[in-house]
Short mmCIF file of C-alpha atoms in Angstrom, two decimals:
data_model
loop_
_atom_site.label_atom_id
_atom_site.label_comp_id
_atom_site.label_asym_id
_atom_site.label_seq_id
_atom_site.Cartn_x
_atom_site.Cartn_y
_atom_site.Cartn_z
CA GLN A 1 -7.04 18.09 -2.63
CA LYS A 2 -5.38 14.70 -2.40
CA GLU A 3 -2.20 14.02 -4.34
CA VAL A 4 -3.78 10.94 -5.91
CA GLU A 5 -7.47 10.71 -6.77
CA GLN A 6 -9.23 7.42 -7.46
CA ASP A 7 -12.93 6.78 -7.81
CA PRO A 8 -13.83 4.44 -4.92
CA GLY A 9 -16.70 2.82 -6.82
CA PRO A 10 -18.07 0.30 -6.17
CA LEU A 11 -17.87 -0.94 -9.73
CA SER A 12 -19.98 -3.94 -10.70
CA VAL A 13 -19.53 -5.72 -14.05
CA PRO A 14 -20.61 -9.03 -15.58
CA GLU A 15 -18.09 -11.82 -16.06
CA GLY A 16 -16.12 -11.40 -19.27
CA ALA A 17 -16.39 -7.60 -19.34
CA ILE A 18 -13.45 -5.26 -19.89
CA VAL A 19 -12.79 -3.23 -16.75
CA SER A 20 -11.13 0.18 -16.73
CA LEU A 21 -9.75 1.58 -13.49
CA ASN A 22 -8.23 5.03 -13.30
CA CYS A 23 -6.25 7.42 -11.14
CA THR A 24 -5.23 11.03 -11.53
CA TYR A 25 -2.42 12.70 -9.67
CA SER A 26 -1.07 16.16 -9.12
CA ASN A 27 2.65 15.69 -8.40
CA SER A 28 4.64 15.84 -11.64
CA ALA A 29 7.66 14.32 -9.86
CA PHE A 30 6.00 10.90 -9.73
CA GLN A 31 7.83 8.47 -11.98
CA TYR A 32 6.91 5.02 -10.69
CA PHE A 33 3.35 3.80 -10.87
CA MET A 34 1.92 0.67 -9.36
CA TRP A 35 -1.36 -1.17 -9.17
CA TYR A 36 -2.09 -3.32 -6.16
CA ARG A 37 -4.96 -5.71 -5.65
CA GLN A 38 -6.35 -6.24 -2.18
CA TYR A 39 -8.74 -8.99 -1.27
CA SER A 40 -10.90 -8.63 1.82
CA ARG A 41 -8.90 -9.03 5.03
CA LYS A 42 -5.62 -9.37 3.15
CA GLY A 43 -2.65 -7.13 2.47
CA PRO A 44 -2.22 -5.45 -0.94
CA GLU A 45 -0.62 -7.61 -3.63
CA LEU A 46 1.48 -6.00 -6.38
CA LEU A 47 -0.14 -6.47 -9.80
CA MET A 48 1.63 -4.11 -12.17
CA TYR A 49 4.64 -1.81 -11.95
CA THR A 50 5.35 0.84 -14.57
CA TYR A 51 8.11 3.36 -14.92
CA SER A 52 7.34 6.68 -16.62
CA SER A 53 4.88 6.87 -19.52
CA GLY A 54 3.72 4.05 -21.73
CA ASN A 55 1.91 0.74 -21.63
CA LYS A 56 2.71 -2.54 -19.93
CA GLU A 57 0.85 -5.77 -20.44
CA ASP A 58 0.77 -8.89 -18.28
CA GLY A 59 -1.77 -11.52 -19.24
CA ARG A 60 -5.25 -10.06 -18.91
CA PHE A 61 -3.92 -6.87 -17.31
CA THR A 62 -2.67 -3.74 -19.07
CA ALA A 63 -1.33 -0.68 -17.28
CA GLN A 64 -1.13 2.68 -19.01
CA VAL A 65 0.60 5.83 -17.85
CA ASP A 66 0.12 9.25 -19.42
CA LYS A 67 2.42 11.61 -17.57
CA SER A 68 1.43 14.60 -19.68
CA SER A 69 -2.15 14.25 -18.41
CA LYS A 70 -1.12 12.91 -14.98
CA TYR A 71 -3.43 9.97 -15.55
CA ILE A 72 -2.92 6.23 -15.11
CA SER A 73 -5.18 3.33 -15.98
CA LEU A 74 -5.48 -0.38 -15.40
CA PHE A 75 -7.46 -2.48 -17.87
CA ILE A 76 -8.65 -5.98 -17.06
CA ARG A 77 -9.76 -8.08 -20.03
CA ASP A 78 -12.14 -11.04 -19.76
CA SER A 79 -12.84 -10.23 -16.12
CA GLN A 80 -13.44 -13.16 -13.77
CA PRO A 81 -15.29 -13.42 -10.45
CA SER A 82 -11.88 -14.03 -8.86
CA ASP A 83 -10.94 -10.47 -9.91
CA SER A 84 -13.44 -9.14 -7.36
CA ALA A 85 -11.28 -7.10 -5.01
CA THR A 86 -10.19 -3.55 -4.23
CA TYR A 87 -7.69 -2.11 -6.69
CA LEU A 88 -5.27 0.51 -5.42
CA CYS A 89 -3.07 2.74 -7.51
CA ALA A 90 0.19 3.88 -5.91
CA MET A 91 3.08 6.02 -6.99
CA ASN A 92 6.31 7.67 -5.89
CA ASP A 93 9.07 9.84 -7.26
CA GLY A 94 11.63 7.04 -7.23
CA SER A 95 14.30 8.89 -5.30
CA SER A 96 16.78 6.53 -3.71
CA ASN A 97 16.11 7.64 -0.16
CA THR A 98 12.45 6.89 0.17
CA GLY A 99 10.09 3.95 0.03
CA LYS A 100 7.10 6.20 0.57
CA LEU A 101 4.18 5.33 -1.68
CA ILE A 102 1.21 7.60 -2.19
CA PHE A 103 -1.98 5.62 -2.65
CA GLY A 104 -5.31 6.33 -4.20
CA GLN A 105 -8.43 5.59 -2.20
CA GLY A 106 -8.94 2.26 -3.97
CA THR A 107 -11.73 1.10 -6.30
CA THR A 108 -13.88 -1.82 -5.20
CA LEU A 109 -14.64 -4.13 -8.13
CA GLN A 110 -17.26 -6.85 -8.20
CA VAL A 111 -17.39 -9.24 -11.15
CA LYS A 112 -20.70 -11.09 -11.26
CA PRO A 113 -20.86 -14.62 -12.72
CA LYS B 1 11.12 -17.04 -0.31
CA ALA B 2 8.84 -16.43 2.63
CA GLY B 3 6.73 -13.30 2.36
CA VAL B 4 6.36 -10.43 4.78
CA THR B 5 4.99 -11.57 8.11
CA GLN B 6 3.21 -9.47 10.70
CA THR B 7 2.27 -10.31 14.25
CA PRO B 8 -0.17 -10.30 15.83
CA ARG B 9 -2.86 -10.45 13.16
CA TYR B 10 -5.58 -9.07 15.43
CA LEU B 11 -5.49 -6.89 18.53
CA ILE B 12 -8.12 -5.37 20.76
CA LYS B 13 -7.05 -2.60 23.10
CA THR B 14 -8.74 0.11 25.14
CA ARG B 15 -8.23 3.85 24.96
CA GLY B 16 -5.10 5.05 26.70
CA GLN B 17 -3.23 1.78 26.33
CA GLN B 18 -0.18 1.30 24.15
CA VAL B 19 0.49 -1.35 21.54
CA THR B 20 3.50 -2.80 19.71
CA LEU B 21 3.22 -4.41 16.30
CA SER B 22 5.92 -6.50 14.65
CA CYS B 23 6.99 -7.00 11.04
CA SER B 24 9.50 -9.43 9.55
CA PRO B 25 10.51 -8.44 6.00
CA ILE B 26 11.39 -10.69 3.09
CA SER B 27 14.87 -12.10 3.47
CA GLY B 28 17.42 -9.70 1.98
CA HIS B 29 15.13 -6.68 2.15
CA ARG B 30 16.53 -3.80 4.16
CA SER B 31 13.67 -1.32 3.97
CA VAL B 32 10.50 -1.60 5.99
CA SER B 33 7.63 0.85 5.60
CA TRP B 34 4.51 1.08 7.72
CA TYR B 35 1.08 2.20 6.55
CA GLN B 36 -2.26 2.78 8.24
CA GLN B 37 -5.37 1.78 6.30
CA THR B 38 -8.83 3.04 7.26
CA PRO B 39 -12.09 3.16 5.27
CA GLY B 40 -12.15 6.95 5.37
CA GLN B 41 -8.52 7.83 4.65
CA GLY B 42 -7.33 4.80 2.72
CA LEU B 43 -3.68 3.82 2.93
CA GLN B 44 -1.50 6.43 4.58
CA PHE B 45 2.26 6.28 4.99
CA LEU B 46 3.50 6.25 8.57
CA PHE B 47 7.28 5.88 8.29
CA GLU B 48 10.10 3.95 6.66
CA TYR B 49 13.15 2.36 8.19
CA PHE B 50 16.31 1.45 6.33
CA SER B 51 19.41 -0.03 7.97
CA GLU B 52 18.01 0.68 11.44
CA THR B 53 17.44 4.39 10.66
CA GLN B 54 14.18 6.18 10.01
CA ARG B 55 14.62 7.82 6.63
CA ASN B 56 11.10 9.02 5.91
CA LYS B 57 8.12 9.97 7.99
CA GLY B 58 4.47 10.67 7.26
CA ASN B 59 2.14 13.15 8.91
CA PHE B 60 1.22 11.29 12.06
CA PRO B 61 1.52 12.46 15.67
CA GLY B 62 4.46 11.51 17.84
CA ARG B 63 2.38 8.80 19.52
CA PHE B 64 3.31 6.68 16.51
CA SER B 65 6.89 5.50 16.58
CA GLY B 66 8.94 2.67 15.24
CA ARG B 67 12.31 1.03 15.14
CA GLN B 68 14.26 -1.44 13.11
CA PHE B 69 16.66 -4.07 14.31
CA SER B 70 19.93 -5.23 12.78
CA ASN B 71 18.17 -8.20 11.15
CA SER B 72 15.78 -5.73 9.43
CA ARG B 73 12.80 -6.76 11.53
CA SER B 74 10.75 -3.77 12.54
CA GLU B 75 8.33 -2.80 15.25
CA MET B 76 5.91 0.05 15.48
CA ASN B 77 4.48 1.39 18.70
CA VAL B 78 1.38 3.45 19.33
CA SER B 79 1.07 5.04 22.74
CA THR B 80 -2.00 6.49 24.42
CA LEU B 81 -4.37 4.81 22.00
CA GLU B 82 -7.37 6.73 20.69
CA LEU B 83 -10.55 5.38 19.12
CA GLY B 84 -9.42 6.80 15.78
CA ASP B 85 -6.34 4.57 15.81
CA SER B 86 -8.55 1.60 14.95
CA ALA B 87 -7.24 0.49 11.58
CA LEU B 88 -5.39 -2.11 9.58
CA TYR B 89 -1.66 -1.55 10.00
CA LEU B 90 0.34 -2.77 7.04
CA CYS B 91 4.02 -3.37 6.75
CA ALA B 92 5.83 -3.42 3.41
CA SER B 93 9.37 -4.47 2.67
CA SER B 94 11.69 -3.72 -0.22
CA LEU B 95 15.37 -3.81 -1.06
CA GLY B 96 15.54 -0.12 -0.21
CA SER B 97 17.77 0.81 -3.12
CA GLY B 98 15.19 2.99 -4.87
CA GLY B 99 14.88 3.12 -8.63
CA ASN B 100 12.82 1.00 -10.95
CA THR B 101 13.73 -2.35 -9.44
CA ASP B 102 12.71 -1.57 -5.91
CA THR B 103 9.12 -2.67 -5.41
CA GLN B 104 7.32 -2.97 -2.11
CA TYR B 105 5.71 -6.17 -0.91
CA PHE B 106 3.04 -6.02 1.75
CA GLY B 107 2.29 -8.26 4.68
CA PRO B 108 -1.24 -9.34 5.66
CA GLY B 109 -1.56 -6.55 8.22
CA THR B 110 -2.46 -6.28 11.88
CA ARG B 111 -6.04 -5.27 12.55
CA LEU B 112 -6.15 -3.06 15.64
CA THR B 113 -9.44 -2.29 17.35
CA VAL B 114 -9.48 0.36 20.07
CA LEU B 115 -12.48 0.25 22.41
#
């Protein structure tokens, strides 16, 4: 079993829809949780960064972390065709001697006009 | 600030050859991590360098190696290439201090094709 599980999709929604992307994980030591967006033939771009449990909002994006359930989510409101990309969750335990991120498989999202 | 740069962007090699990829981190960043991305396995951590020392390593064979220079630039080397090494190789840089301010920023990647 992988440390981080993410439904690869693909997920197809109409423009304006609310999108929910999710990851589950098994390592209770994870404290830092990230969402990256990756367009085709590009490197991942950091979208959201959350420490421990709780919610964080940035424009149309909201990240939620529930450490008790080992479950994280990314919500996209008023989705746009430009949001079409692969969304990757990533996490680590935040120790000072490692930059190692554990990634989910990535969910491919298509927003149709 | 300039972002993370990787060279070359594309490479085609044949089995048995070796290859060297280069990564220049964001100015001021001391940590460089390397990842392999494939459709089947996703993004997998290769290794991390900080202040010219490897401080973390993933589960890859010894054919994969790297180094970091005093200016924080990093190279990774793959020897005796196999077909399964075809992938997008991504480099990420960060301050390297850990904690909740230390986020990683990725370069565009080098796409390696092994024939």
